[in-house]
Structure formats: C-alpha cells, structure tokens
Coordinates of C-alpha atoms in Angstrom, one line a residue:
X1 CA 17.8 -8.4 -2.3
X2 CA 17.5 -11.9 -0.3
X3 CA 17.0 -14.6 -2.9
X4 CA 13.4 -15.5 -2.7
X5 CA 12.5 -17.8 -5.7
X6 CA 11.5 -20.3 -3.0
X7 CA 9.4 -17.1 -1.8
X8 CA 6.3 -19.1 -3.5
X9 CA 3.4 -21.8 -2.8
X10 CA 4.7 -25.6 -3.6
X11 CA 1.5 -25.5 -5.9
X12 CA 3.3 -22.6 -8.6
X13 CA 6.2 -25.2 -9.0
X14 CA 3.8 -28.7 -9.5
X15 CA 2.3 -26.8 -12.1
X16 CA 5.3 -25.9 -13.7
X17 CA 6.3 -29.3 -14.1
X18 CA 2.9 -30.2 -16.1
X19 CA 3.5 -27.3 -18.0
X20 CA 6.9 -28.3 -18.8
X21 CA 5.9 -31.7 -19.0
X22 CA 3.2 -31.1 -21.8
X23 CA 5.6 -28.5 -23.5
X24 CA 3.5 -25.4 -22.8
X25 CA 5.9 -23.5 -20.0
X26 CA 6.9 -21.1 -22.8
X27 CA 3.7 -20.7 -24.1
X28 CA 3.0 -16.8 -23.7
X29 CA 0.1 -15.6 -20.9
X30 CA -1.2 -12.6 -19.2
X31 CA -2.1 -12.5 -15.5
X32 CA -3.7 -9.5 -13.9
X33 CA -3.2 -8.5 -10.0
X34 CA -6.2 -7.4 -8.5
X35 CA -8.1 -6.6 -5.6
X36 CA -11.8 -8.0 -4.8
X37 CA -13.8 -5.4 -3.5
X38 CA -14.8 -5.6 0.5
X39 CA -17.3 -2.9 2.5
X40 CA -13.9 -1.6 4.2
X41 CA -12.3 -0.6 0.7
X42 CA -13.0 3.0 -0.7
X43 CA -9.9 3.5 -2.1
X44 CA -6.3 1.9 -1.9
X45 CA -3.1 3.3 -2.0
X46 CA -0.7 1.6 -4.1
X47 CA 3.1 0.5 -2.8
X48 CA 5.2 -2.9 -2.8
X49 CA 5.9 -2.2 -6.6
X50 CA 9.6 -1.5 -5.9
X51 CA 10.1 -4.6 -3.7
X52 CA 8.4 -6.6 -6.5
X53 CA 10.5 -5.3 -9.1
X54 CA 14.1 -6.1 -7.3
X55 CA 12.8 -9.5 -6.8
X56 CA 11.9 -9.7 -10.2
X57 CA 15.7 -8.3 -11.3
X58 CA 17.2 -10.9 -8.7
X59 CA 15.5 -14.2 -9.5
X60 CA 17.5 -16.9 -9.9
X61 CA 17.6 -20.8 -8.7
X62 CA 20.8 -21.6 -7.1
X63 CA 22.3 -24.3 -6.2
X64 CA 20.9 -24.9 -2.9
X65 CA 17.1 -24.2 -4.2
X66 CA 17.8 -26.9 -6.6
X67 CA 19.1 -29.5 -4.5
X68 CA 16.2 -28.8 -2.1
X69 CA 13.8 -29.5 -4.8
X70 CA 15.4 -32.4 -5.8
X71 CA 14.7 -34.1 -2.7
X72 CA 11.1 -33.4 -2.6
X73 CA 10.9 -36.3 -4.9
X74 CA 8.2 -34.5 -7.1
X75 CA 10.1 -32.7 -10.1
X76 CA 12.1 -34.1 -13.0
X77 CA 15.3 -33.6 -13.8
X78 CA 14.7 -32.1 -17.0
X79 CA 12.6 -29.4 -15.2
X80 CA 15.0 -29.0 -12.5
X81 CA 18.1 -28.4 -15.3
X82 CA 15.4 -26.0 -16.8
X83 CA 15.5 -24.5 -13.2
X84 CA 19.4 -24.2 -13.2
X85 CA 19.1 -21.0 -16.1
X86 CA 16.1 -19.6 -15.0
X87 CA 15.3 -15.5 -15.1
X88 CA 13.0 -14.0 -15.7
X89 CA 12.0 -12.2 -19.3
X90 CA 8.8 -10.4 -19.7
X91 CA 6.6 -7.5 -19.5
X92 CA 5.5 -5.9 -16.4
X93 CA 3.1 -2.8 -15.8
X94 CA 1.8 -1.7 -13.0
X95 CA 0.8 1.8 -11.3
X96 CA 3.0 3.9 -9.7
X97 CA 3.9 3.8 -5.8
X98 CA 1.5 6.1 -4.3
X99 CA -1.4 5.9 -6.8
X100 CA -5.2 5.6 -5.8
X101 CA -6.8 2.8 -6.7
X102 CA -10.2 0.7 -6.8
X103 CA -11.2 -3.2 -7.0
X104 CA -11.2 -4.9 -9.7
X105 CA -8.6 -2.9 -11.6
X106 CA -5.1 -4.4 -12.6
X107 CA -2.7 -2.6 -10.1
X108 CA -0.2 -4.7 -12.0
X109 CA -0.1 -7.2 -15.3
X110 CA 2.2 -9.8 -16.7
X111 CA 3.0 -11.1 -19.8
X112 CA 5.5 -13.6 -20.3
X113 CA 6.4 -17.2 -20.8
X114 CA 3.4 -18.9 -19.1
X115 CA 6.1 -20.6 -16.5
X116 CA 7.6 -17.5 -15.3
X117 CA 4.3 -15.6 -15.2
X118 CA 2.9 -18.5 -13.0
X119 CA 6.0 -18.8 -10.7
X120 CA 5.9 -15.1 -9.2
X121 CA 2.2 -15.1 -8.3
X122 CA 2.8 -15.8 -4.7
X123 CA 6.0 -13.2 -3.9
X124 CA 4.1 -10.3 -5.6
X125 CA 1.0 -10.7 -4.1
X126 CA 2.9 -11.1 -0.7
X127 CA 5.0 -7.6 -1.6
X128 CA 1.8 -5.6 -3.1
X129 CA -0.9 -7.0 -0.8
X130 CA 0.8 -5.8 2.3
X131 CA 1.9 -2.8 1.6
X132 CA -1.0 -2.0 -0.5
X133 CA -2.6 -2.8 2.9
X134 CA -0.3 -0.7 5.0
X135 CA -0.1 2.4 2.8
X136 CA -3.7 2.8 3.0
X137 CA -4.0 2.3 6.5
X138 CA -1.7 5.2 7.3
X139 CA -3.3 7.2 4.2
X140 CA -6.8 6.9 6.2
X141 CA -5.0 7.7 9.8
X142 CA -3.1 10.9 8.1
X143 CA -6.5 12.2 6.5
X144 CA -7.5 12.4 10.0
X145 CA -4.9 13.9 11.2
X146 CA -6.1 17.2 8.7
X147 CA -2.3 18.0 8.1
X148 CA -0.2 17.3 11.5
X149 CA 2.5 15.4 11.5
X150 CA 1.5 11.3 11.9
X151 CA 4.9 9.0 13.0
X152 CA 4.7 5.7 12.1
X153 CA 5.4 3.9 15.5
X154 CA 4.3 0.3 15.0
X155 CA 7.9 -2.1 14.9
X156 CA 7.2 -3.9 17.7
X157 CA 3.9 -4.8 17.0
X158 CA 4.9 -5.6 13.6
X159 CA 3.4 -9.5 12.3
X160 CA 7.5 -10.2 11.7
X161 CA 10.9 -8.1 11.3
X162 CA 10.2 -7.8 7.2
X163 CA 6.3 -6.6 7.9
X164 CA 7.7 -3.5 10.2
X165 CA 10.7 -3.0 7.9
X166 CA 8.4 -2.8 4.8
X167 CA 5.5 -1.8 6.5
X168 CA 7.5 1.6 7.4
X169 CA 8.2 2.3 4.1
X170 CA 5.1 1.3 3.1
X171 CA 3.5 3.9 5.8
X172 CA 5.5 6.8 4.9
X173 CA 4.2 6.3 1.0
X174 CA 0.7 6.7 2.6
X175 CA 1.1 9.9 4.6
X176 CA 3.4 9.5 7.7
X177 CA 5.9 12.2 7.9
X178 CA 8.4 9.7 9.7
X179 CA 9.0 6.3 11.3
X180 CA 10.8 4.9 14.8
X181 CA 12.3 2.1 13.0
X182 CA 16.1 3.1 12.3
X183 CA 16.4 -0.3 10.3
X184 CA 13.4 0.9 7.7
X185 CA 14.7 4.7 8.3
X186 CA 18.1 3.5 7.2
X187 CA 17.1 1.0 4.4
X188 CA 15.0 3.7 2.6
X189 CA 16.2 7.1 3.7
X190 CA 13.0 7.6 6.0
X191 CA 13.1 10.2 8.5
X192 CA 13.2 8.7 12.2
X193 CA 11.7 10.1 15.5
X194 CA 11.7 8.6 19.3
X195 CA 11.6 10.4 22.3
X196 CA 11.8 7.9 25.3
X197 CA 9.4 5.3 27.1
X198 CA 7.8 5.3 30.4
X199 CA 11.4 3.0 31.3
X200 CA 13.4 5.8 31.0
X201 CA 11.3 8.0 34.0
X202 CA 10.9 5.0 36.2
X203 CA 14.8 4.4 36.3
X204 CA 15.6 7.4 37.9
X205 CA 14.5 8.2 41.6
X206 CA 12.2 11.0 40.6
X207 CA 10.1 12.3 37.2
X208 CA 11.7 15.3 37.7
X209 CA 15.3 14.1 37.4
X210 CA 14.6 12.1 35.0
X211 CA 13.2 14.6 32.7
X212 CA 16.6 16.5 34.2
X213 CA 18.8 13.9 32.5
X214 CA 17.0 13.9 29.2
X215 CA 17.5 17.5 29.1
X216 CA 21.0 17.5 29.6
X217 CA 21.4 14.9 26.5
X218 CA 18.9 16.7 24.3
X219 CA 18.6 20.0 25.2
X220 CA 17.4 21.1 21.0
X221 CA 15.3 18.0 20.8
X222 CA 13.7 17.7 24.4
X223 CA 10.0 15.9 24.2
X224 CA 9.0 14.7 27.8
X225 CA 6.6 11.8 28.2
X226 CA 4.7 13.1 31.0
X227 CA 1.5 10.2 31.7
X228 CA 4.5 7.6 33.7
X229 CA 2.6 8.7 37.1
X230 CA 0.1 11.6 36.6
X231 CA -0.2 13.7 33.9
X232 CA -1.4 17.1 35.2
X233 CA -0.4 16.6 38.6
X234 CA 3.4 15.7 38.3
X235 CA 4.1 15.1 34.6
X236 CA 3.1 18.2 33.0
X237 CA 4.7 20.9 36.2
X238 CA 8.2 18.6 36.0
X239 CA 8.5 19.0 32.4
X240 CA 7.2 22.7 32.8
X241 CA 10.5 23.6 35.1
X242 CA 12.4 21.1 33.2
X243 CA 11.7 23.7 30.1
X244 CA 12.3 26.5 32.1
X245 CA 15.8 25.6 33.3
X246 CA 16.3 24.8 29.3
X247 CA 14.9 28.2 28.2
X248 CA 17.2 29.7 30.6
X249 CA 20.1 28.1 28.7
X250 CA 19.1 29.5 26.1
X251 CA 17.7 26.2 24.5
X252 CA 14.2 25.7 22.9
X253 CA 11.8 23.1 24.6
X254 CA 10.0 21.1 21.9
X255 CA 7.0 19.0 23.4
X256 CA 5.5 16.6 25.6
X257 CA 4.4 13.3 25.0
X258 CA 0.9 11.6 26.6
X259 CA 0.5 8.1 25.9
X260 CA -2.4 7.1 28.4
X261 CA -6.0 8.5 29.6
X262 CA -8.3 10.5 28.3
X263 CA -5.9 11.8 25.4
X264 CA -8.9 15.1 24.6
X265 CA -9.0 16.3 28.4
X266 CA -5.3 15.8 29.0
X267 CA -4.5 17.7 25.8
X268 CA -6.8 20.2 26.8
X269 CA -5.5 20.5 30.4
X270 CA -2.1 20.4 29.4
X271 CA -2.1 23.1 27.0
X272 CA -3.8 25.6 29.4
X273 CA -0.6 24.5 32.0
X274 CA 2.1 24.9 29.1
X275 CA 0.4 28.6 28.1
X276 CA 0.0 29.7 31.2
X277 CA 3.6 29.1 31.9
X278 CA 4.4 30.6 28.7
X279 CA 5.3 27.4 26.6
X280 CA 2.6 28.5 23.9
X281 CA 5.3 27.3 21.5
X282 CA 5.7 23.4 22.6
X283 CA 4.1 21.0 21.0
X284 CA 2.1 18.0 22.5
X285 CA 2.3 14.5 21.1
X286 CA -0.2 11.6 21.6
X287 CA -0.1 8.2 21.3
X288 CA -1.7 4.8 22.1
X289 CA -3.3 2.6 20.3
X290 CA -4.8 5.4 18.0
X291 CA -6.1 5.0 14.5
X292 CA -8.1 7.1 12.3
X293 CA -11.4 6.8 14.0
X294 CA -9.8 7.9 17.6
X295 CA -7.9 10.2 15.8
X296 CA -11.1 11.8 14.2
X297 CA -13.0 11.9 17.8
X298 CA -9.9 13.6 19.7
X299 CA -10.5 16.0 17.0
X300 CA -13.8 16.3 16.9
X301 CA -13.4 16.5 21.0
X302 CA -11.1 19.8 20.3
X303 CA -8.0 18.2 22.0
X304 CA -5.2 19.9 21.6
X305 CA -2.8 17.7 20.2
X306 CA -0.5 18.6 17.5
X307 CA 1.6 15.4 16.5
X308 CA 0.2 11.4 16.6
X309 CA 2.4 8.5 17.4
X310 CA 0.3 5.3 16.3
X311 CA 1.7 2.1 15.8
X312 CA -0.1 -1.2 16.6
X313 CA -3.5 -0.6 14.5
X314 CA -1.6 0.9 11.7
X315 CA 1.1 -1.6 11.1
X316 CA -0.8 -4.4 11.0
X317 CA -4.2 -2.4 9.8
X318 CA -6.3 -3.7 13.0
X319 CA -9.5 -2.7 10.6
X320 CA -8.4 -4.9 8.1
X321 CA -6.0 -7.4 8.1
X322 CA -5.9 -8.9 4.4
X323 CA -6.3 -6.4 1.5
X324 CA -7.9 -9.7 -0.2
X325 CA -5.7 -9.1 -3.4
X326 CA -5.3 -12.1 -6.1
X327 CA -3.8 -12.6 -9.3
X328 CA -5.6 -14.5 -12.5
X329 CA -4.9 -15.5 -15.8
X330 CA -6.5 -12.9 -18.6
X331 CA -5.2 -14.4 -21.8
X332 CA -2.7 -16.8 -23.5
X333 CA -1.2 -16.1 -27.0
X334 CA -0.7 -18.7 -29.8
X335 CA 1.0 -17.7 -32.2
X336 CA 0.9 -13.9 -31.7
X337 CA -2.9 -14.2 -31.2
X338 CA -4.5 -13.7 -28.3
X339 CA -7.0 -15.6 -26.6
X340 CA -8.7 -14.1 -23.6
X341 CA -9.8 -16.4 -20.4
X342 CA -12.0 -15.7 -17.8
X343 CA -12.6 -17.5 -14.8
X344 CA -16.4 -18.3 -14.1
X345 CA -17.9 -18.2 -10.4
X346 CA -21.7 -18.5 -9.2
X347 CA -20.1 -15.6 -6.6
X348 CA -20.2 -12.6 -9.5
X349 CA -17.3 -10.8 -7.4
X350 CA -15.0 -13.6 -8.5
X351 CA -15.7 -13.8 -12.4
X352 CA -13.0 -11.7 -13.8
X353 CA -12.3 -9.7 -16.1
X354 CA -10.8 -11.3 -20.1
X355 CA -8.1 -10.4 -21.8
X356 CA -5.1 -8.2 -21.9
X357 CA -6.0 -4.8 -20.8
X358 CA -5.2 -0.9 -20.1
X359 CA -6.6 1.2 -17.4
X360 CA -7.1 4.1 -17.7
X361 CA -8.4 7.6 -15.1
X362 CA -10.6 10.1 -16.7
X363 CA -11.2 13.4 -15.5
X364 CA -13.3 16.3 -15.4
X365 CA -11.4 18.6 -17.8
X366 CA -13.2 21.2 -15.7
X367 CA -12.3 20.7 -12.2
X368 CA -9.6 18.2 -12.4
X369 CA -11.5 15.5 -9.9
X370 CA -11.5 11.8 -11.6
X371 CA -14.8 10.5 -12.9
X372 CA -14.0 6.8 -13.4
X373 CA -11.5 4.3 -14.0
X374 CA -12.2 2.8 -17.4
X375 CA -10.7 -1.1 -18.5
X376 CA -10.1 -1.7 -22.1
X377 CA -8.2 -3.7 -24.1
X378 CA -4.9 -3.6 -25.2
X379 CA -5.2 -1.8 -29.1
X380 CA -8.6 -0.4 -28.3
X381 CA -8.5 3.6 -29.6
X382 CA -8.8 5.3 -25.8
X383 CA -7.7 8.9 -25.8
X384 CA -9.0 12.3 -25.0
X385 CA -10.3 13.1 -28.8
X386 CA -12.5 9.9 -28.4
X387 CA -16.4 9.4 -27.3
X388 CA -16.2 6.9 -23.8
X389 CA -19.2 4.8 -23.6
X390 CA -20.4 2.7 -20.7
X391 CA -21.2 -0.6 -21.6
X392 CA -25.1 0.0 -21.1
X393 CA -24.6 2.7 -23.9
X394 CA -26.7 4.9 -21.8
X395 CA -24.1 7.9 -21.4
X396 CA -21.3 9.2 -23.1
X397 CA -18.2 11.2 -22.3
X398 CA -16.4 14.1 -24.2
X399 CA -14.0 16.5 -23.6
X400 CA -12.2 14.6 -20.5
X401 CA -8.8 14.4 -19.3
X402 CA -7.2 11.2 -18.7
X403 CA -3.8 9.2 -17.4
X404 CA -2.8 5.9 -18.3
X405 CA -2.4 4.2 -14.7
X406 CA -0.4 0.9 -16.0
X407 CA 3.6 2.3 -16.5
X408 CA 5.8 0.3 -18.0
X409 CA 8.2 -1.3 -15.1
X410 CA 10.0 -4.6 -16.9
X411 CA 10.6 -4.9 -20.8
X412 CA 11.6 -8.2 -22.1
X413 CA 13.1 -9.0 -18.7
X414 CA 14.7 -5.6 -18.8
X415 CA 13.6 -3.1 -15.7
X416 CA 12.6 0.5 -17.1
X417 CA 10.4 1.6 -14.0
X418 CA 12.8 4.2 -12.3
X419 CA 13.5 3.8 -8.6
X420 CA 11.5 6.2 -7.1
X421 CA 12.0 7.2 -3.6
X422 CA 9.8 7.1 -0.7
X423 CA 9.4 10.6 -0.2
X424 CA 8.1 10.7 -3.9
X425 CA 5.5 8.4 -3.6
X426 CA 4.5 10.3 -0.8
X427 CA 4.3 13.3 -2.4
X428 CA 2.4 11.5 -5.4
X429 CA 0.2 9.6 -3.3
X430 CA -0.7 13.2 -1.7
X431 CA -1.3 14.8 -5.5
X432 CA -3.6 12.1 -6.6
X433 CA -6.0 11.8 -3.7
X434 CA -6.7 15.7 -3.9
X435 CA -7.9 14.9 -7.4
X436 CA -10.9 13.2 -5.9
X437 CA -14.0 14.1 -4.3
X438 CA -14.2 14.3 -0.6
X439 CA -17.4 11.8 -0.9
X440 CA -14.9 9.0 -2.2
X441 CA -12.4 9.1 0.9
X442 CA -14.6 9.8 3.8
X443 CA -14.6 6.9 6.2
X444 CA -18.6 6.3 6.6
X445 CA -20.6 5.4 3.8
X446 CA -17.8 6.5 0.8
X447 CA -19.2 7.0 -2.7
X448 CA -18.5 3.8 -4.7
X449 CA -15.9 5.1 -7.3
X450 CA -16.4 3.4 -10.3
X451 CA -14.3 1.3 -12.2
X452 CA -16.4 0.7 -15.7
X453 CA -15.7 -2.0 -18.8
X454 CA -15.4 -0.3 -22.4
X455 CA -18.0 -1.6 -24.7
X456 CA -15.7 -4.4 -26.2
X457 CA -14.6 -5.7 -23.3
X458 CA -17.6 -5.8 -21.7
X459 CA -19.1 -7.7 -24.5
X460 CA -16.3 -10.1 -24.5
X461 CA -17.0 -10.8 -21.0
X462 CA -20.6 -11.4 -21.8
X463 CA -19.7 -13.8 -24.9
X464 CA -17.1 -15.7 -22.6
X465 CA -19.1 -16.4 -19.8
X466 CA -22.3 -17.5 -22.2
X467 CA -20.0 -19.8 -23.6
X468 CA -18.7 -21.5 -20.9
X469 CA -21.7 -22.2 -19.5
X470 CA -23.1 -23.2 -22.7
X471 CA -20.3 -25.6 -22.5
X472 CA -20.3 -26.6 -19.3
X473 CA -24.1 -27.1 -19.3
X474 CA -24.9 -24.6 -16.6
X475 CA -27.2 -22.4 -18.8

C-alpha cells in the first residue's frame, strides 16, 4: 500500500493543530460514514472497506511528509514531532464488502482519539464513496443482464489509473463475472477477458484474413468482432467460414463480438446466420456504451445476445457520478461518558443522526426478505427475543430475524476484519440482494426501504435538536 497520510484535505490537519493546540487531539470521538439519500439511490452496494482498512494498517508520517508540512509555515513543531509517531489506534466497524445498503445508515464508524478519527475522513470517504459508487453501478447493469455474463470493460475510460484499477475490483464485487484490466485482474485475482478491437481487422488486407490470423493464435478461445465494416454482410459470413475451417480442426468456435448498430436487429440477424450454418452453440457478445437501461431494452427487444461488454457508463457510473457519501461526528467521550452531537441544518436531509450506534437488518422470519434497517445505540437491548418499536409507537415487531450489519474491522489499532476476496464479496453481495423484494431494486419508482430510529435514539435526536435551537435562538 502507497503511503497516503497526505491522502487528505489541508483542512483535517489545521484542525489538528487547534486540537493539539487546546489539548483535546486525544480526546475520544465517534464519526459515522454515511450516505445522503438522492432520487437515483434505491439501494447501494457496499465495497472500498478493504482499501480503507490497508491504509488504515499502513499510516504513518515519514520523513518527507513531515518536512513538506514544515514548509507550509502553518503547523508547530510540537504537532509536527507529534506527527513523527503517529498510527493509528482505534475502533473501526463497518459492513461487509458486498452488503446492501440505504442512506442514512453508518456503512462504517470510528472511534478513536479525536485526532486520528478526524485525519482519515478524506481517504475513506475517497476509497468507500467510489467504489460504493462503482459496485452499484455494475450491481444495477448485471440485474439487467437476468444472469449472463457482464465484463467489466471500462479502463480506458476510467477518471484516472487508480479509478479503473479499483473500479475493477470494485465492479466484480457488484456482479461482473470478469474485467479487461490485467493490472486490476492481477492485483486482485480477477478473472480477465479481451478479444480484439476493430485495429486488429483493419490491419490486415481483408476481414477474412484477419479473422484467419486470430484463428490460428486462438483456435480454443476464437471471439470475432464482426461490425469493423458490415455486420451481416461481411462480418458475420467471414467469421462463419472462419469457424468452419476451425471446426474442421477439430477446434470449438466460441463467439462473435458486435460493438456498433442496432445491437437487437444485429443480434437477431446474426443468430439466424450462425444457426443456420449450424453454429447454434456460439455465443454473441455486445458492447458499446451500454448500461442497464440499454441493456433492459435489448432485452425487452428479444435480441439475442448472450454476454455484455460495458465499460464507459459503468466505470465512471454516467447516471451518477458522486455517491454523495460524508462522514460526521456522532459523539465525544469524557471521561468514559458519552456525549452525543448532532449537526443541525434548516435542510432536514443533513441533520444527523447522535450518538454512537448499531445497525441492525430485520427480517421476516417467514420468508427471509428484510423489513427494515433499524439504528440504535450502542448498549440498547436489540435482539430477536425483543419487541422493535418505531419511534411513532404506532407498530411493533415480533418474532423477526436479524443480522448485525457493523463487523468489527480494527480493534485498538489492531485489524480483525479478515481479507476477504473479491470473488466473496461477489458471491455475498449476490446472497443479500435475493433477501429483498423485487419492488426495492427495480430501476423505476423502487420502494423506499426503510431505515428507522429505535425509540431512544429517536428521542435523543428530538431533545438535541430542541436544544440547540433553544440555544441558538432559532425556536
């Protein structure tokens, strides 16, 4: 991992000096990362947690980080020698990689020395928000897709080098079956896939000896890209002989590739041309510029397509650029007590939520499909032998199943999260979403899934924000 303390805004380390400088920086706090809730969000998939935590196990001011801050001009030397033994030493939780989740629900929570808990803000948002972001993209894209294979095909259209790397992994956690970046495919053990591009074809005299040559170098793994010229005049019949010369060789073709057109008559076309010659078994591949809602009208079209390439709108998640996530300060502790904050806005969606909490899914003990999401605080009594109340006391729950979404991941500075792989979260992520309703993960109009306050906390929210107004004389 690439040393990244300076992976932060200028503003995390001017506060640090007033906290050092008024002899709070060790003063214990809670911070929660969250998402706000926007009309594009049904549900999220969760990823960047392993990236956060090997920063986390790897942060450290050197030398050269010092000396840089040194010649800002703005930070003592006391806090810069406080700089020099830095690490970091508190609690982390946060949901697994691949989990579902909503707005306004810690994903992940801090508690440490106030410093260090202020100092990481910036890095973890910048891990979690983007793959977050990407994760869910592909998770939308594969649904779509209604079980073939979806390769992640985006590098080059990637916002950066570490955006395409991360984004890959970050893609396969959501759904993709593989990637075209070796670098990511290398990095995380992700399964790669690549046929050729329209280059390739135009570098030879003709299609067909171009489609000759591939052939001849992959004669078990031979997918044509037929749309370089014309698709069902020239593309399709040269990779059609092509196959037949491969067949004869006792070699199976595997597919064609169409990258261009009208993707639902071409697949349509293409098939009857590929049967007919009796290639019912090759497979046809489409790409460009897809994403779930072209995906969901090539189906709804009947094309026959069996695999999807996308790449541009799915790395950098055209619909959506900023998954809008932020992280804010719940409570301090003084003297082993705590003392819950909550920040105030005359925008409701940015009043958060007090105090040092727990999430937690319940479930239909019936049919296994989640419910809600229920926020409590830490100590409150939540478990499946208890009554669950909604804050307007108007309904109660018994009999439930539920999971505790926050998981340990660092202990007094101490990592306990195991690494999971990619292919885990995958599977995970695949698990969790089939324990909800179809109404929550459709792509128009969604149910709202609800993420609901216990009774205590919900009347600590009310208290809190009474009394800062009451202070602040905005009542």
């Amino acid at each position: 991992m690439r040393n990244f303390a300076l992976l932060t805004d200028l503003y995390e380390l001017t506060m640090g000096q007033g906290y050092f400088d008024k002899g709070i920086h060790e003063r214990e706090a809670a911070f929660d990362l969250f998402f706000r809730p926007n009309e594009l969000i049904s549900y999220s998939v969760a990823a960047g947690m392993e990236e956060a935590a090997q920063y986390l196990e790897s942060l450290r001011f050197d030398k050269e980080d010092i000396a840089y801050l040194s010649s800002l001009g703005l930070f003592s030397e006391g806090f810069l020698k406080y700089l020099e033994n830095f690490k970091f030493t508190g609690t982390v939780k946060a949901v697994r990689e691949g989990e579902i989740v909503f707005p306004n629900e810690p994903i992940l929570t801090v508690r440490a020395p106030l410093f260090e808990a202020q100092i990481i803000e910036t890095a973890l948002l910048n891990f979690i928000n983007h793959e977050t972001l990407i994760a869910t993209k592909a998770s939308k894209i594969v649904r779509e897709a209604k079980g073939d294979p979806v390769m992640e095909f985006g590098l080059r259209r990637a916002q950066g080098a570490d955006a395409g790397v991360f984004g890959a992994r970050a893609a396969l956690i959501g759904g993709c079956a593989s990637t075209s970046n070796v670098y990511a495919g290398k990095q995380f053990s992700l399964p790669v896939s690549g046929t050729m591009a329209h280059s390739w074809v135009m570098n030879f005299p003709s299609e067909r000896e171009a489609f000759e040559a591939y052939a001849a170098t992959f004669p078990d793994d031979c997918v044509l890209l037929v749309d370089t010229y014309d698709t069902l005049l020239s593309g399709v019949p040269n990779a059609i002989e092509v196959f037949r010369t491969l067949k004869a060789k006792g070699h199976t073709p595997k597919g064609i590739r169409i990258d261009s057109g009208d993707l639902a008559y071409l697949s349509k076309e293409a098939r009857k041309l590929l049967d007919k010659a009796g290639f019912e078994e090759v497979q046809i591949c489409a790409s460009g510029d897809l994403d779930e809602y072209t995906i969901r009208s090539l189906k709804e079209q009947g094309a026959k397509i069996n695999s999807w390439g996308v790449g541009t709108k799915l790395i950098t998640s055209a619909s959506l650029p900023s998954l809008g996530g932020v992280y804010k300060l719940a409570a301090v502790f003084e003297n082993g007590e705590e003392i819950p904050k909550l920040k105030l806005s005359n925008t409701e969606v940015k009043t958060t939520n007090p105090a040092y909490k727990e999430v937690y899914r319940i479930y239909d003990r019936e049919t296994g499909y989640a419910l809600f999401d229920y926020l409590a605080r830490a100590g409150e009594r939540v478990d499946e032998g208890s009554t669950l109340t909604l804050p307007e006391g108007r309904k109660k729950y018994q009999g439930f199943c539920m999971k505790r979404l926050l998981l340990p991941v660092f202990e007094g500075g101490r990592r306990v999260m195991p690494r999971y792989t990619v292919e885990e979260g995958r599977r995970y992520c695949k698990e969790e979403l089939s324990r909800f309703r179809e109404e929550y993960k459709r792509l128009d109009m969604p149910h709202i899934y609800k993420v609901n306050l216990s009774p205590a906390l919900s009347a600590l929210k009310k208290d809190l924000i009474e009394r800062i107004e009451e202070e602040n004389g905005s009542v």
